[in-house]
Every structure is written in C-alpha cells, then in structure tokens.
Short mmCIF file of C-alpha atoms and ligand atoms in Angstrom, two decimals:
data_model
loop_
_atom_site.label_atom_id
_atom_site.label_comp_id
_atom_site.label_asym_id
_atom_site.label_seq_id
_atom_site.Cartn_x
_atom_site.Cartn_y
_atom_site.Cartn_z
CA MET X 1 90.80 86.51 83.94
CA ILE X 2 93.47 85.65 86.45
CA ALA X 3 92.91 87.07 89.93
CA VAL X 4 96.04 88.02 91.85
CA ILE X 5 95.37 87.97 95.57
CA ASP X 6 97.53 90.49 97.40
CA PHE X 7 98.80 89.46 100.82
CA GLY X 8 100.84 92.67 101.19
CA SER X 9 103.79 91.77 98.98
CA GLN X 10 106.11 94.39 97.49
CA TYR X 11 105.85 92.45 94.25
CA THR X 12 102.11 92.04 93.69
CA GLN X 13 102.00 94.48 90.79
CA LEU X 14 105.00 92.77 89.27
CA ILE X 15 103.00 89.54 89.22
CA ALA X 16 100.14 91.34 87.44
CA ARG X 17 102.61 92.86 85.06
CA ARG X 18 104.18 89.51 84.15
CA ILE X 19 100.68 88.17 83.50
CA ARG X 20 100.03 91.11 81.17
CA GLU X 21 103.32 90.38 79.42
CA CYS X 22 101.89 86.91 78.70
CA ARG X 23 98.88 88.72 77.15
CA VAL X 24 96.45 87.46 79.79
CA TYR X 25 94.06 89.78 81.60
CA SER X 26 94.45 90.01 85.38
CA GLU X 27 93.02 91.92 88.30
CA ILE X 28 94.38 92.36 91.80
CA PHE X 29 92.20 91.71 94.84
CA SER X 30 92.98 92.28 98.48
CA CYS X 31 93.46 89.15 100.58
CA TYR X 32 90.50 90.45 102.61
CA SER X 33 88.21 90.21 99.57
CA LEU X 34 85.15 88.08 100.06
CA PRO X 35 84.17 85.29 97.67
CA HIS X 36 81.53 87.42 95.96
CA ASP X 37 84.08 90.19 95.24
CA ILE X 38 85.73 87.97 92.64
CA PRO X 39 83.85 87.47 89.35
CA VAL X 40 84.04 83.67 89.28
CA ASP X 41 82.29 83.36 85.93
CA LYS X 42 85.32 84.95 84.24
CA LEU X 43 87.95 83.40 86.49
CA GLU X 44 90.58 81.15 84.90
CA GLY X 45 93.04 80.91 87.78
CA LEU X 46 94.36 82.46 90.98
CA ILE X 47 97.80 83.60 91.97
CA LEU X 48 98.39 84.19 95.67
CA SER X 49 101.14 86.72 96.30
CA GLY X 50 103.84 86.66 98.91
CA GLY X 51 103.50 88.79 102.01
CA PRO X 52 105.16 89.81 105.25
CA GLY X 53 102.92 87.59 107.44
CA SER X 54 103.49 84.10 108.83
CA VAL X 55 100.78 81.50 108.37
CA TYR X 56 101.30 80.16 111.91
CA LYS X 57 100.93 83.58 113.57
CA THR X 58 97.43 84.52 112.43
CA ASP X 59 94.78 81.97 111.68
CA PRO X 60 94.96 81.32 107.91
CA ARG X 61 91.49 79.75 107.80
CA ARG X 62 89.91 83.09 106.89
CA PHE X 63 91.60 82.71 103.50
CA ARG X 64 90.17 79.22 102.93
CA HIS X 65 87.59 80.42 100.42
CA PHE X 66 90.29 81.18 97.83
CA PHE X 67 90.78 77.44 97.47
CA ALA X 68 87.10 76.73 96.91
CA LEU X 69 86.76 78.56 93.60
CA HIS X 70 87.47 75.46 91.48
CA VAL X 71 90.28 77.04 89.46
CA PRO X 72 94.01 76.30 89.49
CA VAL X 73 95.96 78.14 92.18
CA LEU X 74 99.59 79.23 92.18
CA GLY X 75 100.88 80.32 95.59
CA ILE X 76 104.10 82.32 95.68
CA CYS X 77 106.16 82.37 98.92
CA TYR X 78 103.54 83.26 101.60
CA GLY X 79 100.90 82.09 99.08
CA MET X 80 102.54 78.66 98.87
CA GLN X 81 102.86 78.41 102.65
CA LEU X 82 99.19 79.30 103.01
CA ALA X 83 98.19 76.58 100.55
CA VAL X 84 100.33 74.04 102.37
CA GLN X 85 99.12 74.97 105.88
CA LEU X 86 95.46 74.94 104.86
CA HIS X 87 95.77 71.48 103.33
CA GLY X 88 97.28 69.64 106.31
CA GLY X 89 100.94 70.55 105.90
CA ILE X 90 103.07 72.44 108.44
CA VAL X 91 105.00 75.70 107.97
CA LYS X 92 107.65 76.70 110.50
CA HIS X 93 109.96 79.57 111.19
CA SER X 94 113.40 78.65 109.99
CA ALA X 95 116.69 79.54 111.61
CA LYS X 96 118.16 79.70 108.10
CA ARG X 97 116.55 82.67 106.43
CA GLU X 98 117.11 82.86 102.69
CA TYR X 99 117.33 86.20 100.85
CA GLY X 100 118.62 86.69 97.35
CA ARG X 101 119.91 84.36 94.71
CA ALA X 102 119.67 80.55 95.00
CA ALA X 103 120.14 77.68 92.54
CA VAL X 104 116.98 75.62 92.24
CA THR X 105 116.71 72.08 90.83
CA VAL X 106 113.30 71.23 89.42
CA LYS X 107 111.44 67.99 88.71
CA GLN X 108 108.95 67.27 85.97
CA SER X 109 105.85 69.43 86.29
CA PRO X 110 103.64 71.41 83.91
CA LEU X 111 105.03 74.53 85.65
CA PHE X 112 108.55 73.81 84.53
CA VAL X 113 108.02 72.62 80.94
CA GLY X 114 110.78 73.84 78.63
CA LEU X 115 113.15 74.83 81.48
CA PRO X 116 116.59 73.46 82.32
CA ARG X 117 116.83 71.22 85.40
CA THR X 118 118.80 73.81 87.37
CA PHE X 119 118.59 77.59 87.22
CA SER X 120 118.90 80.68 89.34
CA VAL X 121 115.98 82.06 91.37
CA TRP X 122 115.29 84.88 93.86
CA MET X 123 114.36 83.93 97.41
CA SER X 124 113.08 86.15 100.19
CA HIS X 125 111.72 84.20 103.14
CA GLY X 126 112.16 83.33 106.79
CA ASP X 127 109.50 80.60 107.01
CA ARG X 128 109.55 77.29 105.23
CA VAL X 129 107.42 74.21 104.64
CA ALA X 130 108.34 71.61 107.26
CA LYS X 131 105.75 68.97 106.39
CA MET X 132 103.90 68.49 103.15
CA PRO X 133 100.15 67.94 102.86
CA ARG X 134 99.19 64.36 102.02
CA ALA X 135 99.30 63.74 98.26
CA ALA X 136 101.58 66.74 97.71
CA ARG X 137 104.73 66.34 95.67
CA THR X 138 107.96 68.34 95.97
CA ILE X 139 108.78 69.63 92.51
CA ALA X 140 111.82 71.80 93.27
CA SER X 141 114.53 72.20 95.88
CA THR X 142 117.63 74.27 96.64
CA ASP X 143 120.64 73.49 98.83
CA THR X 144 119.02 75.17 101.83
CA THR X 145 115.32 74.70 101.03
CA ALA X 146 114.32 71.08 100.49
CA ILE X 147 110.78 72.08 99.54
CA ALA X 148 111.15 74.98 97.11
CA ALA X 149 108.06 74.15 95.04
CA VAL X 150 105.04 71.91 95.55
CA GLN X 151 102.16 70.50 93.56
CA PHE X 152 98.96 68.84 94.76
CA GLY X 153 95.81 68.57 92.68
CA ASN X 154 95.49 71.81 90.79
CA ILE X 155 97.38 73.73 93.47
CA TYR X 156 100.98 74.75 92.81
CA GLY X 157 103.35 76.55 95.12
CA LEU X 158 106.71 78.27 94.65
CA GLN X 159 108.89 79.32 97.56
CA PHE X 160 110.87 81.59 95.21
CA HIS X 161 109.62 84.63 93.27
CA PRO X 162 109.08 83.99 89.55
CA GLU X 163 107.85 87.58 89.09
CA VAL X 164 111.19 89.30 89.82
CA ARG X 165 113.71 89.83 87.08
CA HIS X 166 116.49 88.07 88.98
CA THR X 167 114.66 84.75 88.68
CA GLN X 168 115.73 83.07 85.46
CA TYR X 169 112.81 81.75 83.41
CA GLY X 170 110.37 83.48 85.80
CA ARG X 171 108.15 84.68 83.02
CA ARG X 172 108.23 81.21 81.42
CA ILE X 173 107.04 79.66 84.71
CA ILE X 174 104.17 82.14 84.93
CA ASN X 175 103.35 81.55 81.28
CA ASN X 176 103.30 77.77 81.88
CA PHE X 177 100.88 78.27 84.76
CA LEU X 178 98.63 80.48 82.66
CA THR X 179 98.61 78.47 79.46
CA ARG X 180 99.27 74.85 80.43
CA ILE X 181 97.49 74.78 83.78
CA CYS X 182 94.79 77.49 83.65
CA LYS X 183 94.31 77.36 79.87
CA ALA X 184 93.89 81.13 80.11
CA GLN X 185 92.93 83.07 77.01
CA LYS X 186 95.61 85.32 75.59
CA THR X 187 93.46 88.28 74.69
CA TRP X 188 95.09 91.12 76.62
CA SER X 189 97.13 93.73 74.80
CA MET X 190 97.83 97.43 75.15
CA ARG X 191 95.20 97.94 72.45
CA THR X 192 92.54 96.06 74.41
CA PHE X 193 93.60 97.95 77.52
CA VAL X 194 93.06 101.30 75.79
CA ALA X 195 89.68 100.16 74.43
CA GLN X 196 88.62 98.98 77.90
CA GLU X 197 89.66 102.24 79.57
CA VAL X 198 87.95 104.32 76.86
CA ARG X 199 84.74 102.37 77.54
CA ARG X 200 85.13 102.68 81.29
CA ILE X 201 85.64 106.47 81.12
CA ARG X 202 82.74 106.91 78.73
CA ASP X 203 80.45 104.88 80.99
CA THR X 204 81.57 106.83 84.05
CA VAL X 205 81.35 110.39 82.79
CA GLY X 206 78.71 110.20 80.05
CA THR X 207 78.35 113.58 78.38
CA GLU X 208 79.86 115.61 81.23
CA LYS X 209 82.89 117.85 80.97
CA VAL X 210 86.06 116.54 82.56
CA LEU X 211 89.32 118.18 83.66
CA CYS X 212 92.68 116.53 83.14
CA ALA X 213 95.76 117.47 85.13
CA ILE X 214 98.51 118.03 82.55
CA SER X 215 102.20 118.11 83.40
CA GLY X 216 103.63 117.80 79.91
CA GLY X 217 105.07 114.38 80.80
CA ILE X 218 104.14 111.09 79.26
CA ASP X 219 101.77 109.87 81.97
CA SER X 220 99.35 112.77 81.93
CA THR X 221 99.60 113.06 78.13
CA VAL X 222 98.67 109.39 77.70
CA ALA X 223 95.86 109.71 80.26
CA ALA X 224 94.58 112.74 78.34
CA ALA X 225 94.85 110.94 74.99
CA ILE X 226 92.83 107.97 76.30
CA THR X 227 90.22 110.32 77.77
CA THR X 228 90.03 112.33 74.53
CA LYS X 229 89.27 109.08 72.70
CA ALA X 230 86.43 108.55 75.15
CA ILE X 231 84.86 112.01 75.36
CA GLY X 232 86.53 114.23 72.73
CA ARG X 233 86.22 117.98 73.25
CA ASN X 234 84.57 117.57 76.64
CA LEU X 235 88.07 117.15 78.06
CA TYR X 236 89.76 120.28 79.42
CA GLY X 237 93.48 119.97 80.09
CA VAL X 238 94.82 122.12 82.93
CA PHE X 239 98.53 122.83 83.15
CA VAL X 240 99.64 124.61 86.31
CA ASP X 241 102.74 126.74 86.37
CA ASN X 242 103.50 126.24 90.05
CA GLY X 243 106.82 128.08 89.95
CA LEU X 244 108.61 124.75 90.49
CA LEU X 245 109.13 124.00 86.82
CA ARG X 246 112.33 123.69 84.86
CA LEU X 247 113.70 126.34 82.52
CA ARG X 248 111.26 127.17 79.69
CA GLU X 249 109.05 124.22 80.61
CA LYS X 250 105.76 126.09 80.37
CA GLU X 251 106.51 127.29 76.83
CA GLU X 252 107.56 123.79 75.78
CA VAL X 253 104.35 122.27 77.09
CA ARG X 254 102.25 124.97 75.45
CA THR X 255 103.91 124.34 72.07
CA ALA X 256 103.67 120.57 72.35
CA LEU X 257 100.13 120.25 73.61
CA SER X 258 97.94 123.22 72.81
CA ARG X 259 97.16 121.85 69.35
CA ARG X 260 96.26 118.41 70.68
CA LEU X 261 94.22 119.53 73.65
CA ASN X 262 91.81 122.07 74.92
CA LEU X 263 94.55 123.41 77.21
CA ARG X 264 94.24 125.93 80.02
CA ILE X 265 97.50 127.24 81.44
CA ILE X 266 97.25 128.60 84.96
CA ASP X 267 99.85 130.83 86.55
CA ALA X 268 99.93 129.86 90.22
CA LYS X 269 103.56 130.57 91.02
CA LYS X 270 102.78 132.99 93.82
CA ALA X 271 100.27 130.74 95.57
CA PHE X 272 102.61 127.73 95.60
CA LEU X 273 105.67 129.64 96.76
CA LYS X 274 103.72 131.39 99.47
CA GLN X 275 102.45 128.11 100.88
CA LEU X 276 105.90 126.55 100.69
CA ARG X 277 107.65 129.43 102.42
CA GLY X 278 109.93 128.18 105.22
CA VAL X 279 108.82 124.54 104.84
CA LYS X 280 111.69 122.06 105.24
CA ASN X 281 110.00 118.75 105.82
CA PRO X 282 109.75 116.79 102.53
CA GLU X 283 106.43 115.14 103.37
CA GLN X 284 104.96 118.49 104.34
CA LYS X 285 106.16 119.99 101.05
CA ARG X 286 104.56 117.15 99.11
CA LYS X 287 101.26 117.49 100.92
CA ILE X 288 101.16 121.27 100.46
CA ILE X 289 101.81 120.86 96.75
CA GLY X 290 99.25 118.06 96.34
CA ARG X 291 96.61 120.19 98.06
CA ALA X 292 97.51 123.36 96.15
CA PHE X 293 97.07 121.51 92.85
CA ILE X 294 93.63 120.31 93.86
CA THR X 295 92.55 123.80 94.97
CA ILE X 296 93.43 125.05 91.49
CA PHE X 297 91.64 122.21 89.73
CA GLU X 298 88.55 122.86 91.83
CA THR X 299 88.62 126.54 90.93
CA GLU X 300 89.02 125.69 87.24
CA ALA X 301 86.20 123.16 87.47
CA LYS X 302 83.92 125.92 88.70
CA LYS X 303 84.98 128.15 85.80
CA VAL X 304 84.39 125.45 83.18
CA LYS X 305 81.09 124.59 84.96
CA GLU X 306 79.42 121.25 85.58
CA VAL X 307 82.66 119.35 86.04
CA GLU X 308 82.58 116.39 88.37
CA TYR X 309 85.71 114.47 87.38
CA LEU X 310 89.46 115.04 87.29
CA VAL X 311 91.69 112.75 85.21
CA GLN X 312 95.23 112.17 86.51
CA GLY X 313 98.12 110.24 84.99
CA THR X 314 98.89 108.44 88.24
CA LEU X 315 101.06 105.32 87.87
CA TYR X 316 101.43 102.32 90.11
CA PRO X 317 104.75 103.38 91.72
CA ASP X 318 103.01 106.62 92.84
CA VAL X 319 100.32 104.50 94.46
CA ILE X 320 102.52 101.96 96.20
CA GLU X 321 105.12 104.47 97.47
CA SER X 322 102.28 106.51 98.95
CA GLY X 323 101.20 103.36 100.82
CA LYS X 324 97.87 103.18 98.99
CA GLY X 325 98.04 99.81 97.24
CA VAL X 326 95.28 97.20 97.36
CA VAL X 327 96.60 96.22 100.78
CA PRO X 328 98.08 99.15 102.78
CA SER X 329 101.89 99.21 102.76
CA ALA X 330 104.63 101.47 104.17
CA VAL X 331 104.60 105.14 103.08
CA ILE X 332 107.93 105.76 101.37
CA LYS X 333 106.96 109.21 100.12
CA SER X 334 103.60 110.81 99.46
CA HIS X 335 103.43 111.30 95.71
CA HIS X 336 101.64 114.58 95.08
CA ASN X 337 98.83 112.96 93.12
CA VAL X 338 98.08 110.16 95.61
CA GLY X 339 99.32 110.60 99.18
CA GLY X 340 99.36 114.39 98.71
CA LEU X 341 95.65 114.64 97.93
CA PRO X 342 93.48 116.42 100.50
CA ARG X 343 91.09 114.25 102.51
CA LYS X 344 88.04 116.12 101.26
CA MET X 345 87.73 116.88 97.57
CA ASN X 346 84.89 118.05 95.39
CA LEU X 347 86.21 116.35 92.28
CA LYS X 348 86.11 112.61 91.69
CA ILE X 349 89.36 111.18 90.39
CA ILE X 350 89.77 109.02 87.27
CA GLU X 351 93.14 107.32 86.84
CA PRO X 352 93.31 105.10 83.77
CA LEU X 353 96.99 104.22 84.31
CA ARG X 354 96.88 103.60 88.07
CA MET X 355 97.88 99.96 87.81
CA LEU X 356 100.61 100.35 85.19
CA PHE X 357 104.34 100.98 85.21
CA LYS X 358 106.03 103.74 83.22
CA ASP X 359 107.45 101.48 80.51
CA GLU X 360 103.98 100.02 79.94
CA VAL X 361 102.67 103.58 79.56
CA ARG X 362 105.38 104.17 76.97
CA ASP X 363 104.05 101.13 75.09
CA ILE X 364 100.56 102.63 75.18
CA ALA X 365 101.94 105.92 73.87
CA ARG X 366 103.34 103.96 70.91
CA VAL X 367 99.96 102.31 70.34
CA LEU X 368 98.36 105.78 70.41
CA LYS X 369 101.05 107.01 68.02
CA LEU X 370 102.15 109.89 70.25
CA PRO X 371 105.31 111.63 69.01
CA SER X 372 108.57 110.03 70.13
CA SER X 373 109.55 113.28 71.85
CA PHE X 374 106.89 112.40 74.45
CA ILE X 375 107.70 108.75 74.66
CA GLU X 376 111.35 109.44 75.35
CA ARG X 377 110.75 112.27 77.82
CA LYS X 378 112.44 111.64 81.15
CA PRO X 379 110.16 111.54 84.19
CA PHE X 380 109.82 114.74 86.19
CA PRO X 381 107.99 114.62 89.53
CA GLY X 382 104.79 116.62 90.02
CA PRO X 383 106.24 118.48 93.06
CA GLY X 384 108.94 119.62 90.65
CA LEU X 385 112.08 121.36 91.83
CA ALA X 386 110.65 121.65 95.35
CA VAL X 387 111.74 118.07 96.10
CA ARG X 388 115.16 118.75 94.61
CA ILE X 389 115.85 121.74 96.84
CA VAL X 390 116.72 120.14 100.14
CA GLY X 391 115.43 122.54 102.76
CA PRO X 392 113.22 125.59 102.23
CA VAL X 393 112.24 126.61 98.71
CA THR X 394 112.95 130.22 97.78
CA GLU X 395 112.88 132.12 94.49
CA GLN X 396 116.64 132.46 94.63
CA ARG X 397 117.28 128.74 95.23
CA LEU X 398 114.84 127.89 92.46
CA ARG X 399 116.78 130.12 90.08
CA ILE X 400 120.08 128.48 91.05
CA LEU X 401 118.72 124.94 90.67
CA ARG X 402 116.93 125.74 87.42
CA ASP X 403 120.17 127.00 85.87
CA ALA X 404 122.21 124.00 87.06
CA ASP X 405 119.52 121.56 85.96
CA HIS X 406 119.39 123.16 82.53
CA ILE X 407 123.13 122.67 82.02
CA ILE X 408 122.98 119.03 83.10
CA ARG X 409 120.08 118.22 80.82
CA GLU X 410 121.64 120.04 77.89
CA GLU X 411 124.92 118.16 78.30
CA ALA X 412 123.20 114.83 78.99
CA ARG X 413 121.75 114.78 75.47
CA THR X 414 125.30 114.44 74.14
CA LEU X 415 125.83 111.19 76.05
CA LYS X 416 125.87 107.98 74.04
CA LYS X 417 123.74 106.24 76.62
CA TYR X 418 121.28 109.11 77.07
CA ARG X 419 118.34 106.94 75.98
CA ASP X 420 119.19 104.31 78.61
CA ILE X 421 119.17 106.86 81.41
CA TRP X 422 115.91 106.99 83.38
CA GLN X 423 116.56 110.45 84.86
CA ILE X 424 119.47 112.84 85.12
CA PHE X 425 119.09 116.00 87.18
CA ALA X 426 120.55 118.38 89.75
CA VAL X 427 119.76 118.62 93.45
CA LEU X 428 120.51 121.71 95.51
CA LEU X 429 121.82 120.89 98.96
CA PRO X 430 121.28 123.01 102.07
CA LEU X 431 125.01 123.30 102.56
CA GLY X 432 127.39 126.17 102.26
CA SER X 433 130.90 125.37 101.13
CA VAL X 434 134.07 127.41 100.90
CA GLY X 435 135.57 127.98 97.49
CA VAL X 436 138.06 130.20 95.75
CA MET X 437 137.24 131.94 92.49
CA GLY X 438 139.38 134.62 90.84
CA ASP X 439 141.55 134.83 93.98
CA LYS X 440 138.51 135.55 96.11
CA ARG X 441 136.92 133.45 98.80
CA THR X 442 133.37 132.23 98.05
CA TYR X 443 130.84 130.68 100.34
CA ASP X 444 128.18 129.15 98.08
CA SER X 445 125.90 126.15 97.71
CA VAL X 446 126.68 122.54 96.89
CA CYS X 447 124.89 120.89 94.00
CA ALA X 448 124.55 117.14 93.54
CA ILE X 449 124.13 115.40 90.22
CA ARG X 450 121.85 112.37 90.17
CA ALA X 451 121.65 110.03 87.18
CA VAL X 452 119.94 106.65 87.37
CA THR X 453 118.87 103.75 85.22
CA SER X 454 115.65 101.99 86.04
CA GLU X 455 113.04 99.76 84.48
CA ASP X 456 110.04 101.18 86.27
CA GLY X 457 111.17 103.62 88.96
CA MET X 458 110.68 101.04 91.72
CA THR X 459 114.37 100.17 91.85
CA ALA X 460 117.26 102.06 90.28
CA ASP X 461 121.01 102.04 89.88
CA TRP X 462 123.29 105.06 89.57
CA VAL X 463 124.81 105.60 86.16
CA ARG X 464 128.57 105.19 85.74
CA LEU X 465 128.85 108.49 83.86
CA PRO X 466 132.13 109.12 82.01
CA GLN X 467 134.56 111.09 84.17
CA ASP X 468 135.15 113.60 81.38
CA PHE X 469 131.43 114.27 81.24
CA LEU X 470 131.27 114.83 85.00
CA ALA X 471 134.28 117.12 84.86
CA HIS X 472 132.76 119.14 82.02
CA VAL X 473 129.37 119.50 83.72
CA SER X 474 130.99 120.45 87.02
CA ARG X 475 133.08 123.09 85.28
CA ARG X 476 130.09 124.54 83.46
CA ILE X 477 127.94 124.67 86.57
CA THR X 478 130.52 126.33 88.79
CA ASN X 479 131.41 128.81 86.03
CA GLU X 480 127.92 129.63 84.82
CA VAL X 481 125.60 129.29 87.81
CA HIS X 482 125.92 132.03 90.36
CA GLY X 483 125.49 130.51 93.80
CA ILE X 484 127.13 127.10 93.31
CA ASN X 485 130.82 126.54 94.00
CA ARG X 486 130.90 122.77 94.46
CA VAL X 487 129.44 119.80 92.56
CA VAL X 488 129.19 116.24 93.88
CA TYR X 489 127.94 113.03 92.28
CA ASP X 490 125.35 110.77 93.95
CA ILE X 491 126.48 107.12 93.82
CA THR X 492 123.62 105.38 95.60
CA SER X 493 121.11 102.96 94.15
CA LYS X 494 117.42 102.58 95.07
CA PRO X 495 117.12 100.86 97.48
CA PRO X 496 118.60 101.95 99.87
CA SER X 497 118.07 105.52 98.56
CA THR X 498 115.20 106.76 96.45
CA ILE X 499 115.61 108.53 93.11
CA GLU X 500 114.53 111.99 94.25
CA TRP X 501 116.24 113.30 97.40
CA GLU X 502 112.99 114.25 99.10
P1 XMP H 1 111.50 108.04 94.05
O1 XMP H 1 112.10 109.33 94.42
O2 XMP H 1 110.36 107.63 94.92
O3 XMP H 1 110.88 108.26 92.61
O4 XMP H 1 112.50 106.92 93.92
C1 XMP H 1 110.41 107.27 91.73
C2 XMP H 1 109.95 107.98 90.47
O5 XMP H 1 108.77 108.75 90.77
C3 XMP H 1 109.00 110.13 90.52
N1 XMP H 1 108.33 110.85 91.61
C4 XMP H 1 107.13 111.45 91.50
N2 XMP H 1 106.34 111.60 90.43
N3 XMP H 1 104.82 112.81 91.78
C5 XMP H 1 105.19 112.30 90.57
O6 XMP H 1 104.48 112.53 89.59
C6 XMP H 1 105.55 112.68 92.89
O7 XMP H 1 105.18 113.15 93.96
C7 XMP H 1 106.78 111.98 92.73
N4 XMP H 1 107.78 111.66 93.60
C8 XMP H 1 108.72 110.99 92.89
C9 XMP H 1 110.50 110.31 90.52
O8 XMP H 1 110.90 111.42 89.75
C10 XMP H 1 110.96 108.98 89.95
O9 XMP H 1 110.90 108.95 88.54
#
C-alpha cells in the first residue's frame, strides 16, 4: 500500500488516482495523522502531496514522523520542500512565482528512467528550495527553478506536479517511483476494488436491511450494484420524485431499474417545492434539498423497519467541492449528498465510491456488466433542475426549463461528438427580455445552453458546438417552449466558472 499524505492540495485525489492507474493500492491520510494511524506493516511507500502552506511559516517538525517509517518517500511541491527543510536544507519565498507550463531537464535517476532529457511539466509554486540538504542531489531543473527535483537516500522530491495531465510523462514518473523505488505490488484493479467494497459493506451491515438512494444515474446504480453483491435482497432502493426531474425521468428510471432492484418510488414533489418556495440563494437551495432527501429516507427506513444504513453514490468531486476532503478545503458548492446533509441524522451513510472519479465509476460499471445505456448516461445533479433555475423555483419555471432541456437533449443525440460531451443542458435565467413574435411584443425568459467536455467534472471546457446546431436548437426552443424568447450560449470553462450555474 502506498500512503498519500494530504497537505491540503487540490490534487491529492489525482495522485491517488494515478497510483490506481498503475494498479497499486493507495490510501489517503491527513497530514495531521499520527504514526499509528498508518498501517506500517502494509506500507510500501509514501507520497507527500502539495499544499497551500509554506514550510518556513509553520514549524514543519510536527511532520517529522513521516520520514521515520523506513519506506521510500516522494514529496511533490510542498511535500518536496518539507523533505528538504526537515533534512537541513532551506526553502525560501521566491520573487519569481511559477504557475503553469515549464520545460524541465532531468538527470539520471530511477524516477526518470525511460524519459527524454527534456519535457514539459506543470508548476504551481511561490516557494523554492534555496539550499539543498547535505548529500542531496539535484536531479532536474527548469530555466527559472534551478532545483526542480531532488534525491537523497530514499527520499525524492519534485517541485512540479506529475499527477496533473499537463505534465508529460507524469504517470511514468509515478510508475517509476512505485515500481523501481518502492517495489510496490501491482495488485489493484477495479475488480479487486469491487471485491474489497463488497466485503467492507458485508462486514459493516451484516444481515440488516439497507436503503440505497437511487437517482437513475450511474453513480447510485453502481453503488446499488456493489451493495446488492454484498447483501442481495436486503437492499431497498429509494427513488424520490422531488419535482425537480427532467421530462419523463421517473418513468425511465422505473423501467430501467425496477427489475434489477427492490425499488420504492416516492412522490415528494409537493414537499420539495413547498420548502423551496421563494428561495433564491443557491447554497440555501442545495441545503434544503439535501435535508429534504434525508427526511424522506428516514421515513422510508421506518417503513421498511430495522434499517440503520443508507447507501449513496457519492463521488470524490462531490466531497471536495463541498469542502469535506481528508483535509478541509474551500466550499465551492454544497453537493446535496455531502455538504447538503443535515447535521443530525438517524441513518449511517455508506459510500463505496466516495474516493473515485466518474470515469473510474464507469470502468466499474463495465466490470459489473451494467448496460451501456447506464454507462453512457450524462451526469445529472441530485438537486436537479433547481440549480438550473437561477432564482426562485416555481412550477411554471420548472415546466419551461423541462421543455427546453428536453429539446436540447433530444437534439444533442444527433451530434457526432455526443459521446465526448460530458453534459449538455439548459439553464433558465432570472431575466426578462423583449422579443417580437407574430408581430406582437413578448416579454419572456432567457435560456442559456451549457455544453462541456470534462474528464472528471473537476475541470471542464465549453464545447465548440456547430453553429447550425445552435441555430436549430435556438429556433426549436423559441418556437416550441412557451415562456422563452431568447437563447444564449455559455462559453466559459471551469475554472473560472463551474459546470452548473448554481
Ligand atoms: P459543478 O457545477 O460543481 O459540477 O462544476 C461538477 C459535476 O457535479 C455535478 N453536480 C452535482 N451532482 N449533487 C450531485 O449529485 C450535487 O449537488 C451536484 N452539484 C453539481 C454537476 O452536474 C457536474 O457534473
């Protein structure tokens, strides 16, 4: 096992993910973990993440124990600076901050076996190593950073980020660390992951009945499939019609899942809409929805009787955006199933996919042989159309958005690159706009189209949709949807925007 120590980096899960891609098992630990938190008998190596801190601002000696575990260590960015500072080197703030692409030149080292001498890497730092520890060797440099990688004993450090896609050969570097330096065993696969989660769920719940929150999307379906493997008919799927669904969604979910699952469909439209009445603030909406879901699950648990656990298909981006990673981070938005949960709950949560990204879940779905219609389903957020109606949610605005969304999704399937699109949907803006239809003045709503590509939902780019397609969709929406007289196209990536508008 490789332990990834999280110092508050945005990229910690990406490190774990790259390790998984090399078929090695890893776990993430907070930088505040104590020595006995880490199972040293299984430990093959440590990777120290980057982080927003500076090693000269807070005393780094409290992290000394990570270097006393007698396994190879790879420090990335802050992790490298920590290793250097704790071994007699000096790290200083640099006037020349370095963000983005840089060309690195490497020397001979087990880390760089099989790589060209120069390649492109991703930097993101304001501090740099000013003096090396004794016996340390510089193994890479860039034009602006003389010490871009170090090696001393079995400690390695990289100033750049091998885990991000923009770093060429990043995965190869991580693989070299795992195989050549740690001699880690390559035993991890999606199959072993499923087996491990099945065991974990079985050990946790025993012979009890369990509820599973079902949305009809891939995450909750995969979570349910794994749980079914563990406990069979003791799993009760609960699908909530919260009134924020897309056109005919409930019927589609019923058809797709009622044969696979013990499925309960709950009509809670009224309750959700009542609680959302007049609410404009996106975070408030998300929290209301998160809480309303839990109230329903708790009621259902009482009906099924003797239910202690609720399974959710939560993914890592839900966790990190809600600021609930291993080390607390900024709240970007409270995902309904994480940041939107009430403080006090009667059900205990089980989340087999909590540390994975969507495309990894798709791989699991393939391993579990789920139909491709699930695997290719585009993500749809739990808070549904409520976070696509900017401003208060009303029955009428839901109807308008549902109709526009239906047209966009219907047309999108005709696109050649439909499979490459992460999501394509409509957003209803709280704006009136003047139009002219059949010689009459109209004053109706503006609808935005959002289409993005993404690998994992953490970053995204807007899709360069064909102009003819946009023209056609705009025409259909303004002709067919009563209440919309203007259509605009969202051309922002994430960051700086997010995918959903709220
Ligand atoms: P954002 O808008 O944060 O979205 O860029 C990233 C991905 O997450 C989905 N999303 C959610 N999914 N509950 C979910 O189940 C939520 O509260 C939620 N908020 C956003 C979003 O659709 C996109 O795929």
